Amino acid sequence: DTAVSQTPKYLVTQMGNDKSIKCEQNLGHDTMYWYKQDSKKFLKIMFSYNNKELIINETVPNRFSPKSPDKAHLNLHINSLELGDSAVYFCASRRENEKLFFGSGTQLSVL
Amino acid sequence: DAKTTQPPSMDCAEGRAANLPCNHSTISGNEYVYWYRQIHSQGPQYIIHGLKNNETNEMASLIITEDRKSSTLILPHATLRDTAVYYCIVFPNNAGNMLTFGGGTRLMVKP
């Protein structure tokens, strides 16, 4: 079974739409993350979240919001999509004192 | 901002050792050095990590200098499948931190 799973793998949408990317981890981890990887392959941290605290990278537009229905899920909601939001988005999770596990990524294309 | 610097690219002949350097001169006492790699656009994959001592596992060896300001990842016998982007990242083991990746080193293993 996949440890960190994201859906969908590909997402093509029009500018101005609202979309969500789902992430689930079955590892019992405490903290989950969202990363954005642009065309230059830089992995930029967007959010860090555990059941106590949400940490937001201040460079992330407020059109992006993480939602956690429970400890195993951290979904990414994006409102009013823009062309510059096109990228690959990675979910990750870890337990304190352990390594980070990544999902396989969601390639978002905004037309 | 990332706390590590790596050369943007390196080449290595197949079957030879690949030595990938990383500078982390501002590393704190409680921060570990982690190495990940990313093949194509897959999710980053954990390779190895360490605090002070050198470490070895089935994938690689990690050499950390005594002052902990730099480290080297060694792939002892590089294969074509080791062609990837390798990321060096430092972070403390407590959860909830914003784990920032740098640009990584694009390793090209050539026949």
Short mmCIF file of C-alpha atoms in Angstrom, two decimals:
data_model
loop_
_atom_site.label_atom_id
_atom_site.label_comp_id
_atom_site.label_asym_id
_atom_site.label_seq_id
_atom_site.Cartn_x
_atom_site.Cartn_y
_atom_site.Cartn_z
CA ASP A 1 0.00 0.00 0.00
CA THR A 2 1.21 3.48 -0.86
CA ALA A 3 2.38 5.36 2.23
CA VAL A 4 1.53 8.88 1.05
CA SER A 5 -1.03 9.06 -1.74
CA GLN A 6 -2.22 12.08 -3.70
CA THR A 7 -5.11 12.48 -6.05
CA PRO A 8 -5.43 13.37 -8.80
CA LYS A 9 -2.09 12.73 -10.46
CA TYR A 10 -2.90 15.19 -13.23
CA LEU A 11 -5.20 18.19 -13.05
CA VAL A 12 -5.95 20.43 -16.01
CA THR A 13 -8.23 23.39 -15.43
CA GLN A 14 -9.11 26.88 -16.56
CA MET A 15 -7.99 30.13 -14.99
CA GLY A 16 -10.33 31.36 -12.29
CA ASN A 17 -11.55 27.92 -11.26
CA ASP A 18 -11.35 26.51 -7.75
CA LYS A 19 -9.75 23.09 -7.30
CA SER A 20 -8.60 20.70 -4.60
CA ILE A 21 -5.84 18.15 -4.34
CA LYS A 22 -6.23 15.38 -1.81
CA CYS A 23 -3.50 13.80 0.28
CA GLU A 24 -3.68 10.83 2.60
CA GLN A 25 -0.99 9.10 4.61
CA ASN A 26 -1.39 5.71 6.24
CA LEU A 27 1.79 5.89 8.31
CA GLY A 28 0.33 7.38 11.46
CA HIS A 29 2.48 10.48 11.05
CA ASP A 30 1.98 13.60 13.12
CA THR A 31 2.85 16.27 10.60
CA MET A 32 1.97 16.78 6.96
CA TYR A 33 3.34 19.20 4.39
CA TRP A 34 2.62 20.65 0.99
CA TYR A 35 5.38 21.55 -1.45
CA LYS A 36 5.28 23.27 -4.83
CA GLN A 37 7.83 22.41 -7.51
CA ASP A 38 8.02 24.82 -10.41
CA SER A 39 9.57 24.39 -13.83
CA LYS A 40 13.03 25.13 -12.44
CA LYS A 41 12.65 22.14 -10.10
CA PHE A 42 12.93 24.08 -6.87
CA LEU A 43 10.92 22.44 -4.09
CA LYS A 44 9.22 25.22 -2.14
CA ILE A 45 7.59 24.52 1.18
CA MET A 46 4.04 25.86 1.33
CA PHE A 47 2.54 24.56 4.57
CA SER A 48 3.44 22.51 7.58
CA TYR A 49 0.54 21.17 9.64
CA ASN A 50 0.00 18.95 12.62
CA ASN A 51 -2.99 18.70 14.88
CA LYS A 52 -1.73 21.60 16.90
CA GLU A 53 -0.29 24.09 14.53
CA LEU A 54 -0.45 25.32 10.97
CA ILE A 55 2.67 27.03 9.70
CA ILE A 56 2.29 28.97 6.49
CA ASN A 57 5.10 30.08 4.22
CA GLU A 58 4.46 33.81 4.02
CA THR A 59 5.11 33.81 0.27
CA VAL A 60 2.10 31.57 -0.39
CA PRO A 61 -0.97 33.51 -1.65
CA ASN A 62 -4.04 33.26 0.54
CA ARG A 63 -5.83 31.65 -2.40
CA PHE A 64 -4.14 28.48 -1.19
CA SER A 65 -5.51 26.86 1.94
CA PRO A 66 -4.86 23.49 3.57
CA LYS A 67 -7.74 21.59 5.08
CA SER A 68 -7.30 18.66 7.43
CA PRO A 69 -10.44 16.63 8.14
CA ASP A 70 -8.41 14.26 10.29
CA LYS A 71 -4.85 13.39 11.18
CA ALA A 72 -4.33 11.23 8.09
CA HIS A 73 -5.43 13.80 5.53
CA LEU A 74 -4.25 17.20 4.41
CA ASN A 75 -6.01 18.51 1.34
CA LEU A 76 -4.94 21.56 -0.62
CA HIS A 77 -7.64 23.97 -1.82
CA ILE A 78 -6.81 26.56 -4.43
CA ASN A 79 -9.22 29.38 -5.27
CA SER A 80 -9.24 31.53 -8.39
CA LEU A 81 -6.50 29.60 -10.14
CA GLU A 82 -3.89 31.59 -12.06
CA LEU A 83 -1.48 30.62 -14.82
CA GLY A 84 1.43 30.88 -12.39
CA ASP A 85 -0.07 28.18 -10.22
CA SER A 86 0.89 25.59 -12.82
CA ALA A 87 3.41 23.32 -11.15
CA VAL A 88 3.81 19.92 -9.54
CA TYR A 89 2.49 19.80 -5.99
CA PHE A 90 3.85 17.27 -3.51
CA CYS A 91 2.36 16.18 -0.24
CA ALA A 92 4.67 14.80 2.45
CA SER A 93 4.46 13.59 6.01
CA ARG A 94 6.69 12.58 8.87
CA ARG A 95 6.69 11.58 12.48
CA GLU A 96 8.81 13.52 14.91
CA ASN A 97 12.42 12.30 14.84
CA GLU A 98 11.90 10.43 11.59
CA LYS A 99 12.36 10.96 7.88
CA LEU A 100 10.06 12.72 5.48
CA PHE A 101 7.92 10.65 3.10
CA PHE A 102 6.66 12.15 -0.16
CA GLY A 103 3.68 11.42 -2.33
CA SER A 104 4.08 10.94 -6.07
CA GLY A 105 2.95 14.45 -6.94
CA THR A 106 0.05 16.19 -8.69
CA GLN A 107 0.81 17.98 -11.93
CA LEU A 108 -1.44 21.02 -12.14
CA SER A 109 -1.85 22.79 -15.47
CA VAL A 110 -3.81 26.03 -15.55
CA LEU A 111 -4.92 27.08 -19.03
CA ASP B 1 15.57 30.08 2.49
CA ALA B 2 17.45 26.84 2.14
CA LYS B 3 20.30 26.37 4.58
CA THR B 4 22.37 24.31 2.15
CA THR B 5 24.33 24.95 -1.02
CA GLN B 6 25.10 22.34 -3.64
CA PRO B 7 26.67 22.43 -7.10
CA PRO B 8 23.89 22.58 -9.69
CA SER B 9 25.17 19.64 -11.72
CA MET B 10 27.72 16.84 -11.82
CA ASP B 11 28.65 14.02 -14.15
CA CYS B 12 29.84 10.56 -13.17
CA ALA B 13 30.93 7.54 -15.20
CA GLU B 14 28.90 4.41 -14.74
CA GLY B 15 30.50 2.06 -12.21
CA ARG B 16 32.54 4.80 -10.58
CA ALA B 17 31.87 6.43 -7.25
CA ALA B 18 29.77 9.58 -7.28
CA ASN B 19 30.69 12.09 -4.58
CA LEU B 20 28.11 14.81 -4.09
CA PRO B 21 29.12 17.72 -1.82
CA CYS B 22 26.90 19.91 0.33
CA ASN B 23 27.70 22.97 2.39
CA HIS B 24 25.64 23.72 5.48
CA SER B 25 27.81 26.17 7.38
CA THR B 26 24.95 27.53 9.52
CA ILE B 27 23.76 24.15 10.75
CA SER B 28 22.57 24.08 14.36
CA GLY B 29 23.53 21.52 16.95
CA ASN B 30 20.17 19.75 16.84
CA GLU B 31 19.86 19.65 13.07
CA TYR B 32 20.35 16.51 11.05
CA VAL B 33 21.66 16.29 7.50
CA TYR B 34 19.27 14.45 5.20
CA TRP B 35 19.75 13.43 1.59
CA TYR B 36 16.94 12.79 -0.87
CA ARG B 37 16.85 12.21 -4.58
CA GLN B 38 14.22 12.84 -7.23
CA ILE B 39 14.06 10.85 -10.42
CA HIS B 40 12.20 12.64 -13.21
CA SER B 41 9.11 14.14 -11.61
CA GLN B 42 8.53 11.42 -9.06
CA GLY B 43 8.29 12.25 -5.38
CA PRO B 44 11.64 12.74 -3.64
CA GLN B 45 13.03 9.53 -2.20
CA TYR B 46 14.89 9.29 1.09
CA ILE B 47 18.50 8.12 0.84
CA ILE B 48 20.29 8.60 4.16
CA HIS B 49 20.69 10.95 7.09
CA GLY B 50 23.11 11.67 9.92
CA LEU B 51 23.91 13.99 12.81
CA LYS B 52 27.62 13.78 13.52
CA ASN B 53 28.94 10.38 12.60
CA ASN B 54 29.42 8.97 9.16
CA GLU B 55 26.59 6.71 8.06
CA THR B 56 26.23 3.91 5.53
CA ASN B 57 23.24 2.00 4.24
CA GLU B 58 22.42 -0.13 1.23
CA MET B 59 22.08 2.92 -1.00
CA ALA B 60 24.91 5.23 -0.04
CA SER B 61 27.41 6.55 2.48
CA LEU B 62 27.28 9.92 4.19
CA ILE B 63 30.45 11.64 5.33
CA ILE B 64 29.99 14.62 7.67
CA THR B 65 32.94 16.82 8.51
CA GLU B 66 33.95 17.16 12.12
CA ASP B 67 32.74 20.76 12.30
CA ARG B 68 29.47 19.63 10.62
CA LYS B 69 29.62 22.49 8.16
CA SER B 70 29.68 20.25 5.12
CA SER B 71 28.94 16.72 4.05
CA THR B 72 29.40 14.40 1.09
CA LEU B 73 27.02 11.78 -0.22
CA ILE B 74 28.82 8.87 -1.80
CA LEU B 75 27.21 6.46 -4.26
CA PRO B 76 29.94 3.81 -4.39
CA HIS B 77 29.18 2.32 -7.81
CA ALA B 78 26.92 4.65 -9.75
CA THR B 79 24.52 3.15 -12.28
CA LEU B 80 22.48 4.81 -15.01
CA ARG B 81 19.46 4.54 -12.73
CA ASP B 82 21.17 6.84 -10.24
CA THR B 83 20.71 9.74 -12.65
CA ALA B 84 18.56 12.13 -10.63
CA VAL B 85 18.48 15.40 -8.71
CA TYR B 86 20.02 14.98 -5.26
CA TYR B 87 18.91 17.23 -2.43
CA CYS B 88 20.79 17.91 0.77
CA ILE B 89 18.60 19.34 3.51
CA VAL B 90 19.14 20.11 7.17
CA PHE B 91 16.38 20.15 9.74
CA PRO B 92 15.81 19.36 13.38
CA ASN B 93 14.07 16.15 14.22
CA ASN B 94 11.15 17.78 16.00
CA ALA B 95 8.03 17.88 13.88
CA GLY B 96 6.24 20.91 12.53
CA ASN B 97 9.21 22.72 11.11
CA MET B 98 9.23 24.23 7.68
CA LEU B 99 11.55 21.87 5.85
CA THR B 100 13.08 23.85 3.02
CA PHE B 101 14.86 22.25 0.08
CA GLY B 102 17.53 23.96 -1.99
CA GLY B 103 18.12 23.60 -5.70
CA GLY B 104 19.88 20.23 -5.45
CA THR B 105 22.54 18.70 -7.68
CA ARG B 106 21.57 17.15 -10.98
CA LEU B 107 23.71 14.03 -11.25
CA MET B 108 24.14 12.58 -14.72
CA VAL B 109 25.59 9.07 -14.80
CA LYS B 110 27.09 8.35 -18.20
CA PRO B 111 27.93 5.00 -19.80
#
